[in-house]
Short mmCIF file of C-alpha atoms and ligand atoms in Angstrom, two decimals:
data_model
loop_
_atom_site.label_atom_id
_atom_site.label_comp_id
_atom_site.label_asym_id
_atom_site.label_seq_id
_atom_site.Cartn_x
_atom_site.Cartn_y
_atom_site.Cartn_z
CA UNK A 1008 259.24 -25.03 131.47
CA UNK A 1009 259.98 -22.56 134.28
CA UNK A 1010 260.99 -24.07 137.60
CA UNK A 1011 258.46 -21.92 139.50
CA UNK A 1012 255.00 -20.48 138.74
CA UNK A 1013 256.32 -16.94 139.32
CA UNK A 1014 259.69 -15.31 139.94
CA UNK A 1015 258.42 -13.06 142.72
CA UNK A 1016 255.40 -13.40 144.99
CA UNK A 1017 254.62 -10.34 147.12
CA UNK A 1018 252.37 -10.62 150.18
CA UNK A 1019 250.86 -7.22 150.97
CA UNK A 1020 249.72 -4.42 148.68
CA UNK A 1021 250.99 -1.46 150.70
CA UNK A 1022 253.71 1.04 149.89
CA UNK A 1023 256.67 -1.37 150.09
CA UNK A 1024 255.02 -4.36 148.44
CA UNK A 1025 253.53 -2.46 145.52
CA UNK A 1026 256.81 -0.68 144.73
CA UNK A 1027 258.79 -3.93 144.88
CA UNK A 1028 256.26 -5.73 142.65
CA UNK A 1029 256.20 -2.98 140.05
CA UNK A 1030 259.98 -2.59 139.84
CA UNK A 1031 260.53 -6.36 139.72
CA UNK A 1032 258.02 -6.61 136.84
CA UNK A 1033 259.76 -3.74 135.05
CA UNK A 1034 262.99 -5.74 135.33
CA UNK A 1035 261.22 -8.56 133.49
CA UNK A 1036 260.28 -10.79 136.44
CA UNK A 1037 256.98 -12.69 136.48
CA UNK A 1038 255.29 -11.17 139.52
CA UNK A 1039 252.17 -11.90 141.59
CA UNK A 1040 250.87 -9.92 144.56
CA UNK A 1041 248.29 -10.89 147.19
CA UNK A 1042 246.26 -8.26 149.06
CA UNK A 1043 243.05 -9.22 150.83
CA UNK A 1044 241.98 -5.62 151.60
CA UNK A 1045 242.27 -2.48 149.47
CA UNK A 1046 245.45 -1.78 147.51
CA UNK A 1047 247.55 1.02 148.95
CA UNK A 1048 248.19 -0.20 152.49
CA UNK A 1049 248.01 1.74 155.72
CA UNK A 1050 249.53 4.93 154.32
CA UNK A 1051 247.04 5.41 151.51
CA UNK A 1052 243.92 3.89 153.06
CA UNK A 1053 244.09 4.81 156.76
CA UNK A 1054 247.33 6.56 157.45
CA UNK A 1055 249.43 9.34 155.98
CA UNK A 1056 247.12 10.34 153.11
CA UNK A 1057 243.73 10.64 154.87
CA UNK A 1058 245.52 12.03 157.93
CA UNK A 1059 247.05 14.86 155.90
CA UNK A 1060 243.65 15.63 154.35
CA UNK A 1061 242.16 15.95 157.85
CA UNK A 1062 245.10 18.13 158.91
CA UNK A 1063 244.41 20.44 155.96
CA UNK A 1064 240.73 20.53 156.93
CA UNK A 1065 241.61 21.46 160.49
CA UNK A 1066 243.87 24.38 159.55
CA UNK A 1067 241.02 26.37 158.02
CA UNK A 1068 239.95 27.05 161.61
CA UNK A 1069 243.21 28.95 162.18
CA UNK A 1070 242.91 30.75 158.86
CA UNK A 1071 239.37 31.94 159.61
CA UNK A 1072 240.50 33.20 163.01
CA UNK A 1073 243.66 34.85 161.68
CA UNK A 1074 241.87 36.60 158.82
CA UNK A 1075 240.43 39.34 161.05
CA UNK A 1076 243.89 40.68 161.85
CA UNK A 1077 244.47 41.16 158.12
CA UNK A 1078 241.28 43.14 157.62
CA UNK A 1079 238.85 40.38 156.70
CA UNK A 1080 235.43 39.93 158.18
CA UNK A 1081 234.54 36.25 158.01
CA UNK A 1082 231.04 35.11 158.88
CA UNK A 1083 230.33 32.17 161.18
CA UNK A 1084 232.05 29.09 159.74
CA UNK A 1085 230.44 25.65 159.96
CA UNK A 1086 232.22 22.35 159.53
CA UNK A 1087 230.64 19.20 158.06
CA UNK A 1088 232.23 15.93 159.18
CA UNK A 1089 230.25 13.78 156.68
CA UNK A 1090 231.45 16.01 153.85
CA UNK A 1091 235.08 15.66 154.89
CA UNK A 1092 234.77 11.88 155.31
CA UNK A 1093 233.16 11.57 151.87
CA UNK A 1094 235.83 13.74 150.24
CA UNK A 1095 238.56 11.70 151.89
CA UNK A 1096 236.95 8.46 150.75
CA UNK A 1097 236.80 9.64 147.13
CA UNK A 1098 240.50 10.58 147.17
CA UNK A 1099 241.59 7.37 148.89
CA UNK A 1100 239.61 5.32 146.35
CA UNK A 1101 241.18 7.27 143.49
CA UNK A 1102 244.68 6.55 144.80
CA UNK A 1103 243.92 2.89 145.47
CA UNK A 1104 242.69 2.57 141.87
CA UNK A 1105 245.93 4.15 140.62
CA UNK A 1106 247.93 1.57 142.60
CA UNK A 1107 245.92 -1.19 140.93
CA UNK A 1108 246.26 0.34 137.46
CA UNK A 1109 250.03 0.71 137.82
CA UNK A 1110 250.42 -2.90 138.93
CA UNK A 1111 248.28 -4.14 136.05
CA UNK A 1112 250.19 -1.96 133.58
CA UNK A 1113 253.46 -3.46 134.83
CA UNK A 1114 252.05 -6.96 134.25
CA UNK A 1115 251.66 -7.98 137.92
CA UNK A 1116 248.99 -10.63 138.66
CA UNK A 1117 246.85 -9.43 141.60
CA UNK A 1118 245.19 -11.91 143.95
CA UNK A 1119 242.48 -10.41 146.20
CA UNK A 1120 243.25 -13.05 148.79
CA UNK A 1121 245.06 -13.71 152.04
CA UNK A 1122 248.32 -15.52 151.42
CA UNK A 1123 250.51 -17.56 153.75
CA UNK A 1124 254.03 -18.88 153.42
CA UNK A 1125 254.06 -22.68 153.11
CA UNK A 1126 257.81 -23.04 152.56
CA UNK A 1127 260.87 -21.26 151.17
CA UNK A 1128 259.33 -21.21 147.68
CA UNK A 1129 255.67 -21.94 148.29
CA UNK A 1130 252.65 -19.71 148.92
CA UNK A 1131 249.15 -20.78 149.89
CA UNK A 1132 246.07 -18.67 149.09
CA UNK A 1133 242.85 -18.77 151.11
CA UNK A 1134 241.13 -20.22 148.03
CA UNK A 1135 243.16 -23.38 148.61
CA UNK A 1136 245.35 -22.67 145.59
CA UNK A 1137 249.13 -22.90 145.88
CA UNK A 1138 251.75 -20.94 143.97
CA UNK A 1139 255.47 -21.63 143.75
CA UNK A 1140 257.82 -18.66 143.63
CA UNK A 1141 261.57 -18.21 143.15
CA UNK A 1142 261.46 -15.34 145.65
CA UNK A 1143 258.86 -14.34 148.22
CA UNK A 1144 258.46 -10.86 149.70
CA UNK A 1145 256.60 -10.32 152.97
CA UNK A 1146 255.36 -6.72 153.10
CA UNK A 1147 252.40 -7.05 155.43
CA UNK A 1148 253.05 -3.92 157.49
CA UNK A 1149 251.92 -3.42 161.05
CA UNK A 1150 248.75 -2.97 163.04
CA UNK A 1151 247.81 -0.81 166.05
CA UNK A 1152 248.17 -2.17 169.58
CA UNK A 1153 245.93 -1.11 172.43
CA UNK A 1154 247.65 -0.16 175.69
CA UNK A 1155 247.48 -0.17 178.65
CA UNK A 1156 245.73 -3.46 179.38
CA UNK A 1157 242.88 -2.00 181.49
CA UNK A 1158 239.19 -2.82 181.87
CA UNK A 1159 237.28 -1.26 179.00
CA UNK A 1160 240.26 -0.77 176.64
CA UNK A 1161 238.16 -2.62 174.04
CA UNK A 1162 235.89 0.45 173.99
CA UNK A 1163 238.76 2.49 172.54
CA UNK A 1164 239.31 2.94 168.82
CA UNK A 1165 242.59 3.09 166.89
CA UNK A 1166 243.68 5.21 163.95
CA UNK A 1167 242.08 2.52 161.75
CA UNK A 1168 238.60 3.55 162.86
CA UNK A 1169 238.89 7.27 163.53
CA UNK A 1170 238.68 8.40 159.90
CA UNK A 1171 235.23 6.93 159.33
CA UNK A 1172 233.44 7.53 162.62
CA UNK A 1173 229.71 7.84 161.88
CA UNK A 1174 229.48 10.88 164.18
CA UNK A 1175 232.08 13.58 164.78
CA UNK A 1176 233.52 13.14 168.32
CA UNK A 1177 232.82 16.39 170.14
CA UNK A 1178 234.99 15.13 173.00
CA UNK A 1179 238.07 13.01 172.32
CA UNK A 1180 240.67 11.51 174.63
CA UNK A 1181 243.90 10.17 173.15
CA UNK A 1182 246.16 7.74 174.99
CA UNK A 1183 249.84 8.17 174.09
CA UNK A 1184 251.94 11.09 172.91
CA UNK A 1185 253.56 9.76 169.75
CA UNK A 1186 252.98 10.74 166.13
CA UNK A 1187 249.42 9.44 165.93
CA UNK A 1188 248.04 10.76 169.24
CA UNK A 1189 249.39 14.25 168.64
CA UNK A 1190 248.51 14.53 164.95
CA UNK A 1191 244.89 13.59 165.64
CA UNK A 1192 244.71 15.72 168.80
CA UNK A 1193 245.97 18.73 166.86
CA UNK A 1194 243.57 18.16 163.94
CA UNK A 1195 240.48 17.32 165.97
CA UNK A 1196 240.78 20.27 168.38
CA UNK A 1197 240.71 22.57 165.33
CA UNK A 1198 237.73 20.72 163.84
CA UNK A 1199 235.87 21.45 167.07
CA UNK A 1200 236.55 18.60 169.54
CA UNK A 1201 237.43 19.11 173.17
CA UNK A 1202 240.65 17.07 173.27
CA UNK A 1203 242.50 15.49 176.19
CA UNK A 1204 245.83 13.68 175.75
CA UNK A 1205 247.02 11.37 178.53
CA UNK A 1206 250.53 9.97 178.47
CA UNK A 1207 252.76 8.21 180.91
CA UNK A 1208 255.97 10.17 180.25
CA UNK A 1209 257.10 13.67 181.17
CA UNK A 1210 257.43 14.85 177.59
CA UNK A 1211 255.55 14.28 174.34
CA UNK A 1212 257.21 12.63 171.31
CA UNK A 1213 259.69 10.34 173.01
CA UNK A 1214 263.03 10.32 171.20
CA UNK A 1215 262.63 13.77 169.62
CA UNK A 1216 264.91 16.69 170.41
CA UNK A 1217 263.97 18.21 173.78
CA UNK A 1218 263.42 21.69 172.33
CA UNK A 1219 260.91 20.24 169.86
CA UNK A 1220 259.14 18.39 172.67
CA UNK A 1221 258.89 21.52 174.82
CA UNK A 1222 257.90 23.82 171.95
CA UNK A 1223 255.24 21.45 170.64
CA UNK A 1224 253.72 20.91 174.10
CA UNK A 1225 253.41 24.65 174.49
CA UNK A 1226 251.78 25.01 171.06
CA UNK A 1227 249.33 22.17 171.69
CA UNK A 1228 248.40 23.80 174.99
CA UNK A 1229 247.77 27.12 173.21
CA UNK A 1230 245.51 25.28 170.76
CA UNK A 1231 243.34 24.27 173.70
CA UNK A 1232 244.42 20.65 174.11
CA UNK A 1233 244.35 19.38 177.69
CA UNK A 1234 247.74 17.66 178.03
CA UNK A 1235 248.05 15.28 180.97
CA UNK A 1236 251.66 14.10 181.37
CA UNK A 1237 252.60 11.37 183.85
CA UNK A 1238 249.02 10.11 183.70
CA UNK A 1239 247.59 6.74 182.75
CA UNK A 1240 244.04 5.55 182.30
CA UNK A 1241 242.96 2.85 184.75
CA UNK A 1242 239.46 2.01 183.43
CA UNK A 1243 237.11 2.95 180.64
CA UNK A 1244 233.37 2.51 181.06
CA UNK A 1245 230.34 3.19 178.96
CA UNK A 1246 228.04 5.84 180.42
CA UNK A 1247 224.98 7.67 179.15
CA UNK A 1248 226.05 9.62 176.09
CA UNK A 1249 229.63 8.40 175.89
CA UNK A 1250 232.59 6.92 177.70
CA UNK A 1251 234.05 7.72 181.11
CA UNK A 1252 237.82 7.38 181.43
CA UNK A 1253 239.22 6.92 184.94
CA UNK A 1254 242.78 8.20 185.36
CA UNK A 1255 245.39 7.22 187.91
CA UNK A 1256 245.38 10.72 189.44
CA UNK A 1257 241.83 10.01 190.64
CA UNK A 1258 240.11 12.20 188.05
CA UNK A 1259 237.71 11.13 185.31
CA UNK A 1260 237.11 12.50 181.82
CA UNK A 1261 233.91 11.97 179.85
CA UNK A 1262 234.29 11.75 176.11
CA UNK A 1263 232.64 10.46 172.95
CA UNK A 1264 235.65 8.48 171.78
CA UNK A 1265 238.94 7.21 173.19
CA UNK A 1266 241.77 6.92 170.69
CA UNK A 1267 244.44 4.41 171.67
CA UNK A 1268 247.57 5.61 169.84
CA UNK A 1269 250.04 3.47 171.69
CA UNK A 1270 252.20 2.11 168.91
CA UNK A 1271 252.01 -0.47 166.18
CA UNK A 1272 253.38 -4.01 165.94
CA UNK A 1273 254.60 -5.97 162.90
CA UNK A 1274 251.92 -8.07 161.22
CA UNK A 1275 253.61 -11.46 161.18
CA UNK A 1276 251.19 -13.70 163.10
CA UNK A 1277 249.51 -16.47 161.11
CA UNK A 1278 251.69 -16.03 158.03
CA UNK A 1279 253.48 -19.36 158.48
CA UNK A 1280 256.87 -17.64 158.71
CA UNK A 1281 258.36 -19.52 161.63
CA UNK A 1282 257.39 -22.91 160.17
CA UNK A 1283 259.13 -21.85 156.96
CA UNK A 1284 262.30 -21.12 158.98
CA UNK A 1285 262.10 -17.30 158.96
CA UNK A 1286 263.61 -15.80 162.11
CA UNK A 1287 261.58 -13.19 164.00
CA UNK A 1288 262.77 -10.98 166.85
CA UNK A 1289 261.11 -10.79 170.30
CA UNK A 1290 258.55 -8.23 169.06
CA UNK A 1291 257.54 -10.47 166.14
CA UNK A 1292 259.41 -8.38 163.56
CA UNK A 1293 261.13 -10.22 160.71
CA UNK A 1294 264.92 -10.13 160.96
CA UNK A 1295 266.52 -9.08 157.69
CA UNK A 1296 270.00 -8.21 156.42
CA UNK A 1297 270.80 -4.87 154.78
CA UNK A 1298 269.40 -6.17 151.46
CA UNK A 1299 266.06 -7.02 153.18
CA UNK A 1300 266.63 -10.78 152.98
CA UNK A 1301 265.51 -12.98 155.89
CA UNK A 1302 267.21 -16.02 157.41
CA UNK A 1303 265.73 -17.98 154.47
CA UNK A 1304 267.58 -16.80 151.31
CA UNK A 1305 264.49 -16.92 149.06
CA UNK A 1306 262.26 -15.00 151.50
CA UNK A 1307 262.55 -11.23 151.92
CA UNK A 1308 260.75 -8.56 153.94
CA UNK A 1309 260.41 -4.77 153.74
CA UNK A 1310 258.58 -2.03 155.61
CA UNK A 1311 256.96 -2.00 159.05
CA UNK A 1312 256.99 -5.80 159.24
CA UNK A 1313 260.77 -5.56 159.73
CA UNK A 1314 260.49 -2.76 162.33
CA UNK A 1315 263.53 -0.83 161.09
CA UNK A 1316 262.37 2.75 160.47
CA UNK A 1317 258.59 2.58 160.22
CA UNK A 1318 257.93 5.25 157.63
CA UNK A 1319 256.33 4.94 154.20
CA UNK A 1320 259.21 6.36 152.13
CA UNK A 1321 261.57 3.95 153.86
CA UNK A 1322 259.37 0.96 152.98
CA UNK A 1323 259.17 2.18 149.38
CA UNK A 1324 262.96 2.51 149.12
CA UNK A 1325 263.52 -0.91 150.72
CA UNK A 1326 261.07 -2.49 148.28
CA UNK A 1327 262.58 -0.75 145.26
CA UNK A 1328 266.16 -1.67 146.12
CA UNK A 1329 265.21 -5.26 146.88
CA UNK A 1330 263.64 -5.59 143.43
CA UNK A 1331 266.79 -4.08 141.86
CA UNK A 1332 268.94 -6.52 143.82
CA UNK A 1333 266.91 -9.62 142.94
CA UNK A 1334 266.01 -8.85 139.33
CA UNK A 1335 267.99 -5.81 138.20
CA UNK A 1336 271.47 -7.30 138.51
CA UNK A 1337 272.62 -4.72 141.09
CA UNK A 1338 273.12 -5.36 144.83
CA UNK A 1339 271.54 -2.36 146.48
CA UNK A 1340 271.29 -2.00 150.26
CA UNK A 1341 269.03 0.63 151.85
CA UNK A 1342 270.81 3.47 153.64
CA UNK A 1343 268.86 4.16 156.82
CA UNK A 1344 271.02 7.11 157.92
CA UNK A 1345 269.67 10.66 158.12
CA UNK A 1346 266.06 9.77 157.34
CA UNK A 1347 264.00 12.94 157.72
CA UNK A 1348 260.50 12.83 159.12
CA UNK A 1349 257.71 15.19 160.09
CA UNK A 1350 254.96 15.20 162.65
CA UNK A 1351 251.90 16.80 161.07
CA UNK A 1352 250.66 18.64 164.08
CA UNK A 1353 249.99 22.39 163.83
CA UNK A 1354 252.67 23.68 163.99
CA UNK A 1355 254.60 20.80 162.40
CA UNK A 1356 257.82 19.25 163.62
CA UNK A 1357 260.42 18.47 160.95
CA UNK A 1358 263.54 16.62 161.89
CA UNK A 1359 266.61 15.08 160.30
CA UNK A 1360 269.72 13.62 161.88
CA UNK A 1361 270.63 13.47 165.53
CA UNK A 1362 268.87 15.07 168.48
CA UNK A 1363 270.99 17.12 170.87
CA UNK A 1364 270.99 14.28 173.39
CA UNK A 1365 272.12 11.71 170.77
CA UNK A 1366 274.74 14.04 169.31
CA UNK A 1367 276.25 14.68 172.76
CA UNK A 1368 276.41 10.97 173.40
CA UNK A 1369 278.18 10.21 170.12
CA UNK A 1370 280.43 13.23 169.51
CA UNK A 1371 283.13 14.82 171.65
CA UNK A 1372 282.23 18.41 170.86
CA UNK A 1373 278.72 19.46 169.86
CA UNK A 1374 277.78 23.02 168.98
CA UNK A 1375 274.17 24.10 169.29
CA UNK A 1376 272.60 26.88 167.23
CA UNK A 1377 269.06 27.77 168.10
CA UNK A 1378 266.53 30.43 167.16
CA UNK A 1379 263.05 30.89 168.58
CA UNK A 1380 260.91 33.63 167.10
CA UNK A 1381 257.39 34.73 166.33
CA UNK A 1382 256.58 34.05 162.67
CA UNK A 1383 255.65 37.10 160.60
CA UNK A 1384 252.08 35.98 160.00
CA UNK A 1385 251.47 35.80 163.76
CA UNK A 1386 252.18 39.52 164.19
CA UNK A 1387 248.97 40.78 162.61
CA UNK A 1388 246.89 37.74 163.45
CA UNK A 1389 247.87 38.10 167.10
CA UNK A 1390 248.32 34.35 167.37
CA UNK A 1391 250.62 33.15 170.16
CA UNK A 1392 252.84 31.09 167.90
CA UNK A 1393 256.53 30.37 168.10
CA UNK A 1394 258.85 28.92 165.51
CA UNK A 1395 261.89 27.05 166.81
CA UNK A 1396 264.88 26.10 164.64
CA UNK A 1397 267.87 24.21 165.85
CA UNK A 1398 271.08 23.08 164.19
CA UNK A 1399 273.50 20.66 165.84
CA UNK A 1400 277.07 20.72 164.60
CA UNK A 1401 280.12 18.53 165.16
CA UNK A 1402 282.42 21.08 166.85
CA UNK A 1403 285.52 19.38 165.44
CA UNK A 1404 284.63 18.79 161.75
CA UNK A 1405 281.90 21.47 161.45
CA UNK A 1406 279.56 18.86 159.90
CA UNK A 1407 275.84 19.41 160.54
CA UNK A 1408 274.62 16.46 162.62
CA UNK A 1409 270.97 17.33 162.99
CA UNK A 1410 268.35 19.93 162.13
CA UNK A 1411 265.07 20.31 163.99
CA UNK A 1412 262.25 22.67 163.13
CA UNK A 1413 259.00 23.45 164.89
CA UNK A 1414 256.86 25.68 162.75
CA UNK A 1415 254.58 26.23 159.80
CA UNK A 1416 255.30 23.72 156.98
CA UNK A 1417 258.31 22.30 158.84
CA UNK A 1418 257.75 19.05 156.92
CA UNK A 1419 258.29 20.84 153.60
CA UNK A 1420 261.35 22.71 154.85
CA UNK A 1421 263.07 19.70 156.40
CA UNK A 1422 262.75 17.73 153.16
CA UNK A 1423 265.04 20.25 151.44
CA UNK A 1424 267.40 20.54 154.40
CA UNK A 1425 267.71 16.74 154.47
CA UNK A 1426 269.52 16.84 151.11
CA UNK A 1427 272.26 19.00 152.58
CA UNK A 1428 272.53 16.94 155.76
CA UNK A 1429 272.59 13.72 153.73
CA UNK A 1430 275.42 15.13 151.61
CA UNK A 1431 277.41 15.85 154.77
CA UNK A 1432 277.16 19.65 154.61
CA UNK A 1433 279.09 21.73 157.12
CA UNK A 1434 277.75 24.65 159.12
CA UNK A 1435 280.06 26.92 157.07
CA UNK A 1436 278.27 25.71 153.90
CA UNK A 1437 274.89 26.48 155.46
CA UNK A 1438 276.24 29.96 156.31
CA UNK A 1439 277.58 30.48 152.78
CA UNK A 1440 274.11 29.87 151.33
CA UNK A 1441 272.21 33.06 150.55
CA UNK A 1442 268.99 33.59 152.48
CA UNK A 1443 265.52 33.85 150.95
CA UNK A 1444 263.83 36.84 152.51
CA UNK A 1445 261.38 37.16 154.14
CA UNK A 1446 260.94 33.52 155.11
CA UNK A 1447 261.14 31.62 158.36
CA UNK A 1448 263.56 29.11 156.85
CA UNK A 1449 266.17 31.82 156.22
CA UNK A 1450 267.09 31.40 159.89
CA UNK A 1451 268.73 28.13 158.88
CA UNK A 1452 271.41 30.00 156.95
CA UNK A 1453 271.65 33.10 159.13
CA UNK A 1454 272.16 31.63 162.61
CA UNK A 1455 275.68 32.80 163.42
CA UNK A 1456 275.78 32.85 167.20
CA UNK A 1457 276.37 29.57 168.93
CA UNK A 1458 273.87 28.97 171.72
CA UNK A 1459 275.99 26.38 173.51
CA UNK A 1460 279.04 24.18 173.07
CA UNK A 1461 279.01 20.79 174.76
CA UNK A 1462 282.35 19.09 175.25
CA UNK A 1463 281.93 15.47 176.27
CA UNK A 1464 280.97 15.45 179.92
CA UNK A 1465 281.21 19.24 180.27
CA UNK A 1466 278.58 21.83 179.35
CA UNK A 1467 279.77 25.36 178.70
CA UNK A 1468 277.98 28.39 177.38
CA UNK A 1469 278.85 29.83 174.00
P1 NDP B 1958 254.62 5.93 168.73
O1 NDP B 1958 255.59 4.85 168.96
O2 NDP B 1958 255.03 7.17 168.03
O3 NDP B 1958 253.97 6.37 170.12
C1 NDP B 1958 253.40 5.43 170.97
C2 NDP B 1958 252.86 6.13 172.19
O4 NDP B 1958 252.18 5.18 172.99
C3 NDP B 1958 253.96 6.73 173.05
O5 NDP B 1958 253.50 7.94 173.62
C4 NDP B 1958 254.14 5.66 174.12
O6 NDP B 1958 254.60 6.14 175.35
C5 NDP B 1958 252.73 5.17 174.30
N1 NDP B 1958 252.67 3.84 174.89
C6 NDP B 1958 253.25 2.71 174.41
N2 NDP B 1958 252.97 1.68 175.22
C7 NDP B 1958 252.21 2.16 176.23
C8 NDP B 1958 251.63 1.59 177.40
N3 NDP B 1958 251.78 0.30 177.69
N4 NDP B 1958 250.92 2.39 178.22
C9 NDP B 1958 250.78 3.72 177.94
N5 NDP B 1958 251.31 4.31 176.86
C10 NDP B 1958 252.01 3.55 176.01
O7 NDP B 1958 253.39 5.21 167.99
P2 NDP B 1958 252.12 5.76 167.23
O8 NDP B 1958 251.06 4.79 167.54
O9 NDP B 1958 251.89 7.20 167.48
O10 NDP B 1958 252.56 5.62 165.71
C11 NDP B 1958 253.01 4.36 165.23
C12 NDP B 1958 254.08 4.53 164.19
O11 NDP B 1958 253.47 5.01 163.00
C13 NDP B 1958 255.13 5.58 164.52
O12 NDP B 1958 256.18 5.07 165.26
C14 NDP B 1958 255.57 6.02 163.16
O13 NDP B 1958 256.59 5.18 162.73
C15 NDP B 1958 254.36 5.84 162.29
N6 NDP B 1958 253.71 7.12 162.02
C16 NDP B 1958 254.38 8.11 161.38
C17 NDP B 1958 253.78 9.31 161.09
C18 NDP B 1958 254.55 10.38 160.40
O14 NDP B 1958 255.61 10.10 159.86
N7 NDP B 1958 254.08 11.63 160.42
C19 NDP B 1958 252.39 9.56 161.45
C20 NDP B 1958 251.78 8.47 162.14
C21 NDP B 1958 252.42 7.31 162.40
P3 NDP B 1958 256.18 6.27 175.67
O15 NDP B 1958 256.68 7.38 174.81
O16 NDP B 1958 256.19 6.58 177.12
O17 NDP B 1958 256.79 4.95 175.32
#
């Protein structure tokens, strides 16, 4: 008889957990997975997927407006929020069902329950049942936090609620200037909201390259978003017909909804981890080694709950490689270097590798190549739109250290560029690549003139 009920028990049916469960089962492990909500996790149910659908919906507004410059006469366009929400719901349900079907096909036992860790090899379900497992994976993700701690912050919503609001918010205020605040601000202003974004810093998108921050701020301003840097809310109150937000500059803004997009924290509370001996860091994230194993050798963790790089494809890779390591006979650590990402504002920001500030801190000589231009489509449409492309190069080895793009479909472009950067391509190899004309991305292989060279501690022009 087997020593344990299962070989692998996965807590959490999101991107990382589902991938790990499926791959482990394919390797022949006996696998169970507990998910008390819908299968698919934040990304599928109330994150990346529905967000991208809303972004697509929002961009029709630009297309309708741009069409006139190309000779089209478009009648008055009307947008239906209930129709978009219903369409989104159908697609999310379809994807969640596919997740379930794939798990079932792989032979994974699914428990629609909350699970807690009772010990290094023991899981408790909220039915009272207990399961013993050779290995346990915690893949519970993260949840939104509401900041700042001001009177009335409980009146705000998070990205969890915004997709299914019963009424479209004609006036929206977002707190924060990270991925979530800006993606929703950019989508909702195009769907017809009056949008205000308040944030405590000088620049949006902390940690991004400064040219992307500046270019995106300008574009969001052009889209009609009221950006309020160096501003914090002090109180939110309910008033007739909506919410009044008091700001620390003495002004107030009246809106229908306040979106708190002020970060996410690992979902580790109440899981029994500390009692089982699993070490957490100060933020509550699970500490893991490069194979995603915790301080308890039989307990592992992947995805947002470990607070490494909180992106879906990273969680998926961590889950996949963990399953290979535990059940596939191959030790496989996740490489977290040069992870590309995109911010799905309009225009998008696509980024891979180091920012200029980071590159200058880590390398003795950094060459900067930069191009800012009006995309071809904006000529006839008359849209005030700017594309910015930037390549950072190690001035000694010629290796490309980072690429940053602000522009149409920057997410698609950066995915392809990331292959070259991941392979360690040099600027000379970028230059040797033939351009595709006419595209915006051809700039990446035609930028010949250095904009600046930074030698450690000294800035000199090209
Ligand atoms: P981010 O960490 O990107 O941004 C958080 C924002 O909240 C920042 O502007 C931050 O300000 C602000 N903030 C934090 N604490 C406070 C406070 N006490 N008072 C006022 N402002 C505060 O988090 P998001 O919520 O936007 O997104 C969460 C995570 O989800 C992201 O980090 C990302 O990993 C993931 N995500 C990825 C997406 C993608 O890949 N396209 C899309 C959406 C989410 P400051 O900068 O000053 O610290």
